[in-house]
Short mmCIF file of C-alpha atoms in Angstrom, two decimals:
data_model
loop_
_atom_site.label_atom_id
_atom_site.label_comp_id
_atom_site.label_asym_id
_atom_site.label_seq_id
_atom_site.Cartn_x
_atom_site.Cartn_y
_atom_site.Cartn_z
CA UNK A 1247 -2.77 14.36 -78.23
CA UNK A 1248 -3.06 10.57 -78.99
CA UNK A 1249 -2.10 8.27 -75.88
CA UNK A 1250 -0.61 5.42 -75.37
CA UNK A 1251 -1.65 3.24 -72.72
CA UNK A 1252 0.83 0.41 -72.21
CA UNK A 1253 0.28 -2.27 -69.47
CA UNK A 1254 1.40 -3.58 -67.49
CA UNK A 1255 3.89 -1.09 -65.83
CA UNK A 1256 6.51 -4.03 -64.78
CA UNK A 1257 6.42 -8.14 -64.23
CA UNK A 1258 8.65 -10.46 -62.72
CA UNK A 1259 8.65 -13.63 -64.22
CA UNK A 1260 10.74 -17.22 -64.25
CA UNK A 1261 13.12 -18.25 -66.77
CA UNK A 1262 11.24 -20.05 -69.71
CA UNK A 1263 7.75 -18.19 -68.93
CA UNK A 1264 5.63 -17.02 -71.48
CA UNK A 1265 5.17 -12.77 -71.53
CA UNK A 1266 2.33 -10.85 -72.87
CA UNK A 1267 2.22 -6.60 -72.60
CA UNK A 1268 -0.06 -4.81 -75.07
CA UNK A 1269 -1.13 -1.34 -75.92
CA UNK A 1270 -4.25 0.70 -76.51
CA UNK A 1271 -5.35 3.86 -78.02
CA UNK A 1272 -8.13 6.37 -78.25
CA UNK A 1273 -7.00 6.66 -81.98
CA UNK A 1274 -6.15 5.02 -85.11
CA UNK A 1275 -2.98 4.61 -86.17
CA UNK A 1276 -1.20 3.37 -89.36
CA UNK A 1277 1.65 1.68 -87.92
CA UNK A 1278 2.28 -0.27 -84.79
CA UNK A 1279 6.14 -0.94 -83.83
CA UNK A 1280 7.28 -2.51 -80.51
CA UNK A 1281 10.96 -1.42 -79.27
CA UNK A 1282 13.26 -2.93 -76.30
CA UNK A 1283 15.43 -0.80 -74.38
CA UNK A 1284 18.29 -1.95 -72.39
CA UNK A 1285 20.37 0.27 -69.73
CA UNK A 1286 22.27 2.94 -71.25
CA UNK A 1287 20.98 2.34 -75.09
CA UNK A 1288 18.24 3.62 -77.08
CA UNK A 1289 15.13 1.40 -78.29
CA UNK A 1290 15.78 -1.13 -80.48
CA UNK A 1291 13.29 -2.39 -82.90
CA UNK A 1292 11.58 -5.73 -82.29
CA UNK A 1293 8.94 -6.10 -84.91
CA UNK A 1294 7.20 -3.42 -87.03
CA UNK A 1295 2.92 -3.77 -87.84
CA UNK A 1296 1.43 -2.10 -90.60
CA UNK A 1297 -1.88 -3.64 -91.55
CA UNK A 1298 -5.03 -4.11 -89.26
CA UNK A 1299 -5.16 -7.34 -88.26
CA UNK A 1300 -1.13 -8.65 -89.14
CA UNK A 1301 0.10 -10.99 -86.93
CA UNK A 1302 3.69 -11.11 -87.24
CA UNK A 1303 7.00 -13.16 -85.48
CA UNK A 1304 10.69 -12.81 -84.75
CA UNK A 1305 12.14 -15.33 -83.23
CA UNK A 1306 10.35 -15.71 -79.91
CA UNK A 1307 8.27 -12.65 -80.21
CA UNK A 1308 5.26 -12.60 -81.79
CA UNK A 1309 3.09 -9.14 -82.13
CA UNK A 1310 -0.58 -8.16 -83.43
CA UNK A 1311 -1.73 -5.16 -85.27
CA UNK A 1312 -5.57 -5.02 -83.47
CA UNK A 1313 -8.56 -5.09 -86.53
CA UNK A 1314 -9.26 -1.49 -84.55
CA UNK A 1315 -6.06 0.12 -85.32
CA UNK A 1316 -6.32 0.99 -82.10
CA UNK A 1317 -4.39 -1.65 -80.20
CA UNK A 1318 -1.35 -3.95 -80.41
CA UNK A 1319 0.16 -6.75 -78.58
CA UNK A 1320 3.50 -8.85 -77.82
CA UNK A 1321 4.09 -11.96 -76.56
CA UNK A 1322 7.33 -13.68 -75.75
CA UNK A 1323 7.45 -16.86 -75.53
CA UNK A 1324 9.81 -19.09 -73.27
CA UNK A 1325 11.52 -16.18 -71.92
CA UNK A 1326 15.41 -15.86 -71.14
CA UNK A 1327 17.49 -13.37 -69.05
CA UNK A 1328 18.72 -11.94 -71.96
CA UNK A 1329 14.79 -10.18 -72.54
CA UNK A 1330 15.43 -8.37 -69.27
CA UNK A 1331 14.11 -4.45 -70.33
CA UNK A 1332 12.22 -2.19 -71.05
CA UNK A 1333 9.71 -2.79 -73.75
CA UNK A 1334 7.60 0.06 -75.68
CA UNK A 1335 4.96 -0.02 -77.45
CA UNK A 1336 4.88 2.94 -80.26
CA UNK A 1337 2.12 4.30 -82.70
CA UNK A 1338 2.45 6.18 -85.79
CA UNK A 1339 -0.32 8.17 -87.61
CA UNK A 1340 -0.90 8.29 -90.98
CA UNK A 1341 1.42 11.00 -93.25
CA UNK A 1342 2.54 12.35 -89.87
CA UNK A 1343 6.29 12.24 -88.94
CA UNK A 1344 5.96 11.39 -85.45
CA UNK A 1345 5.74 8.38 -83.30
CA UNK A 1346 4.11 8.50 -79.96
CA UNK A 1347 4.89 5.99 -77.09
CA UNK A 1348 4.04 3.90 -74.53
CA UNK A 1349 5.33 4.51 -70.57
CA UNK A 1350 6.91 1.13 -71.15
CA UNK A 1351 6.88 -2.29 -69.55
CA UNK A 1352 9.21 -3.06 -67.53
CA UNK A 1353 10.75 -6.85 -67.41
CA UNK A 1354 12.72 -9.04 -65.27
CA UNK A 1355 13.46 -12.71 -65.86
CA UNK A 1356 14.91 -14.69 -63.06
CA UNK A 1357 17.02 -17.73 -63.82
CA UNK B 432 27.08 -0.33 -92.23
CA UNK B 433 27.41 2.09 -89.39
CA UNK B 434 23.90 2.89 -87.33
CA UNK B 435 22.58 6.13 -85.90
CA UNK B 436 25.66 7.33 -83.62
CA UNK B 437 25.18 10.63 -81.42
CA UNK B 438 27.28 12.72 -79.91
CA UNK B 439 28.94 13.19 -76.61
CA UNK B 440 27.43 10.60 -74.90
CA UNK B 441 26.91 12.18 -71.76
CA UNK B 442 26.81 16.09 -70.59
CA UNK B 443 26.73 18.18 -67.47
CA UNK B 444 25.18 21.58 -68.14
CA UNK B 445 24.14 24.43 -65.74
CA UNK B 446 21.01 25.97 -65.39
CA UNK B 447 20.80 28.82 -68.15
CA UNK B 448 23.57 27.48 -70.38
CA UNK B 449 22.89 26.41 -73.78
CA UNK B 450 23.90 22.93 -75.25
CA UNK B 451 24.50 21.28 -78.78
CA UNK B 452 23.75 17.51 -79.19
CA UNK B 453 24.75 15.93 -82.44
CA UNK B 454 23.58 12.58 -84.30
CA UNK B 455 24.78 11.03 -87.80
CA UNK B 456 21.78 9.17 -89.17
CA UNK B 457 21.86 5.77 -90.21
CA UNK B 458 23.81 5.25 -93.94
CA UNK B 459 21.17 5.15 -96.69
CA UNK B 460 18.78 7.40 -94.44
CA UNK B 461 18.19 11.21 -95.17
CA UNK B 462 15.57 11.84 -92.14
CA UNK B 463 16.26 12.40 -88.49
CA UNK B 464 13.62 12.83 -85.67
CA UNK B 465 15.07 14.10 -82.26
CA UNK B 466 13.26 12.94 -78.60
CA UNK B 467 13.34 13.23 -75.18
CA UNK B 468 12.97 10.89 -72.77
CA UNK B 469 12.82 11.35 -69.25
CA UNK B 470 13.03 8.83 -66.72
CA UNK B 471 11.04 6.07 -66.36
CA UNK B 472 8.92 7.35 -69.64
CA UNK B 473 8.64 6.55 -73.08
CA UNK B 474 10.67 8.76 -75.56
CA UNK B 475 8.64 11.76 -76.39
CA UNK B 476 8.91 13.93 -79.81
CA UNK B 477 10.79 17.11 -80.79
CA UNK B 478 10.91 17.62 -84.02
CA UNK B 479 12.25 16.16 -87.62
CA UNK B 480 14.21 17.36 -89.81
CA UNK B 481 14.01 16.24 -94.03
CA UNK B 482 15.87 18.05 -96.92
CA UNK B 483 17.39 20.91 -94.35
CA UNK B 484 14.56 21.69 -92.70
CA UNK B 485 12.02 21.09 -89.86
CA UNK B 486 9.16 19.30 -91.30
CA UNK B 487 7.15 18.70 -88.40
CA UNK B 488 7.37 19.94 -84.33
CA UNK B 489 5.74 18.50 -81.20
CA UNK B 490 5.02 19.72 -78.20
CA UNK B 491 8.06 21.75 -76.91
CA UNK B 492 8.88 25.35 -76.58
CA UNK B 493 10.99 27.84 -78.79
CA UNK B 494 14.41 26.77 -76.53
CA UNK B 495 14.80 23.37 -78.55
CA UNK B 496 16.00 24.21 -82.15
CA UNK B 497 17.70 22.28 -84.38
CA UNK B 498 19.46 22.12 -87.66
CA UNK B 499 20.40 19.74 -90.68
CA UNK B 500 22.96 19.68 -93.18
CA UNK B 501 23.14 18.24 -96.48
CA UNK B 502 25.25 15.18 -95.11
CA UNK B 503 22.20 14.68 -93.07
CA UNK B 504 23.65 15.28 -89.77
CA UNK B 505 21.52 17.28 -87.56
CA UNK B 506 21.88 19.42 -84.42
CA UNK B 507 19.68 19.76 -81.43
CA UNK B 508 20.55 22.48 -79.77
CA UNK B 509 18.70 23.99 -76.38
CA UNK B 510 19.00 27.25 -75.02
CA UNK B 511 18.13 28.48 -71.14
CA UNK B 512 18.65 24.95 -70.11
CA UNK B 513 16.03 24.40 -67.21
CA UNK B 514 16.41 21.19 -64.38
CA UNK B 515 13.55 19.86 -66.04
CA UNK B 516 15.18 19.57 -69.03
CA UNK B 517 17.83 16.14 -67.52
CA UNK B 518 16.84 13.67 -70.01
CA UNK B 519 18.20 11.32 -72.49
CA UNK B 520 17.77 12.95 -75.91
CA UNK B 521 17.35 10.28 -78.81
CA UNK B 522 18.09 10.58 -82.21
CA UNK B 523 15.67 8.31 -84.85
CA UNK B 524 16.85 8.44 -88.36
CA UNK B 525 15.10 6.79 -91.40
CA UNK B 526 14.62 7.10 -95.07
CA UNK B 527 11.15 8.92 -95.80
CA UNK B 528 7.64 9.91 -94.65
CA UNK B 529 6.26 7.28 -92.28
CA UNK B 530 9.34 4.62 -92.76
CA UNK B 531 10.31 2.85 -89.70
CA UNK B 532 12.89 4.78 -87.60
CA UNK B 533 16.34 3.60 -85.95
CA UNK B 534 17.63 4.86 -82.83
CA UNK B 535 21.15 6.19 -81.54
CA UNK B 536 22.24 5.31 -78.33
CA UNK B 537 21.21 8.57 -76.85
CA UNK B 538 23.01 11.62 -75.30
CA UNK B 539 22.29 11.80 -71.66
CA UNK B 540 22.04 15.40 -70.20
CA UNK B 541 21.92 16.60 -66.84
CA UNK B 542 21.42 20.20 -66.06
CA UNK B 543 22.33 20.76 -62.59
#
């Protein structure tokens, strides 16, 4: 099946820090979309990609659809405790119905 | 305008038993994907349901079935329940082929 490989695993970082996690695939897919879980919720979307190449913002986040289709990014910048969770990175191939995901990335801000 | 809600939100199951999990998709959306995600892991897919029926399955065995009805709604429903199968099952709905999907908060299941 088509892997995600999401790194890294989990970083600790200081109030107002800049954060970068990506993702990478063996395959192509159509659409990149990067979720945040927090404790007892399901993912939440953060910012959906759907052309090679798109670099797109919300906020403080900012994400990249790679000109392979086969990798994505997200940065945060000047991070606050309220980013503390789980972020996923997830892939979705063309005319198919299902999304496959990253293991995660795990953050922690401290004040 | 009301999101993806599932229902109960948590459940204690035996092994062998059989167990219904239930999710209203978000309003305006007709399609709803179930997954599973087990701890510390990414959520992984089940199925999806469009127009009453299962339009595409991934990689899980003949115990996880499901159902949808014409409000929408959909069942997941898993019979023989197994340890392995503790997880918190999510519910994605959205409005057609390849649209992004929204997720419930999740029913978390433990089979003990």
């Amino acid at each position: 099946g088509q892997q995600l490989n999401q790194s890294p695993q989990s970083m600790f970082i200081q109030e107002g820090e800049d954060v970068s996690m990506n993702c990478t695939s063996s395959s192509i897919f159509n659409t990149w979309l990067w979720y945040k879980q927090e404790p007892g919720e399901g993912p939440v979307l953060l910012i959906a990609l759907y052309k090679a190449g798109e670099l797109t913002s919300n906020g403080r986040l900012t994400a990249q659809f790679g000109i392979t289709r086969k990798d994505s990014f997200l940065n945060i910048s000047a991070s606050i405790p309220s980013d503390v969770g789980i972020y996923f990175c997830a892939g979705q191939l063309p005319n198919n119905n299902d999304m496959r995901f990253g293991a995660g990335t795990r953050l922690t801000v401290k004040p | 305008d009301a999101g993806v809600t599932q229902s109960p939100t948590h459940l204690i199951k035996t092994r062998g038993q059989q167990v219904t999990l239930r999710c209203s998709p978000k309003s305006g959306h007709d399609t709803v994907s179930w997954y599973q995600q087990a701890l510390g892991q990414g959520p992984q897919f089940i199925f999806q349901y469009y127009e009453e029926e299962e339009r595409q399955r991934g990689n899980f065995p003949d115990r996880f079935s499901g159902h949808q009805f014409p409000n929408y709604s959909s069942e997941l429903n898993v019979n023989a329940l197994l340890l392995g199968d503790s997880a918190l099952y999510l519910c994605a709905s959205s409005t057609d082929l390849g649209e992004t999907q929204y997720f419930g908060p999740g029913t978390r299941l433990l089979v003990l």
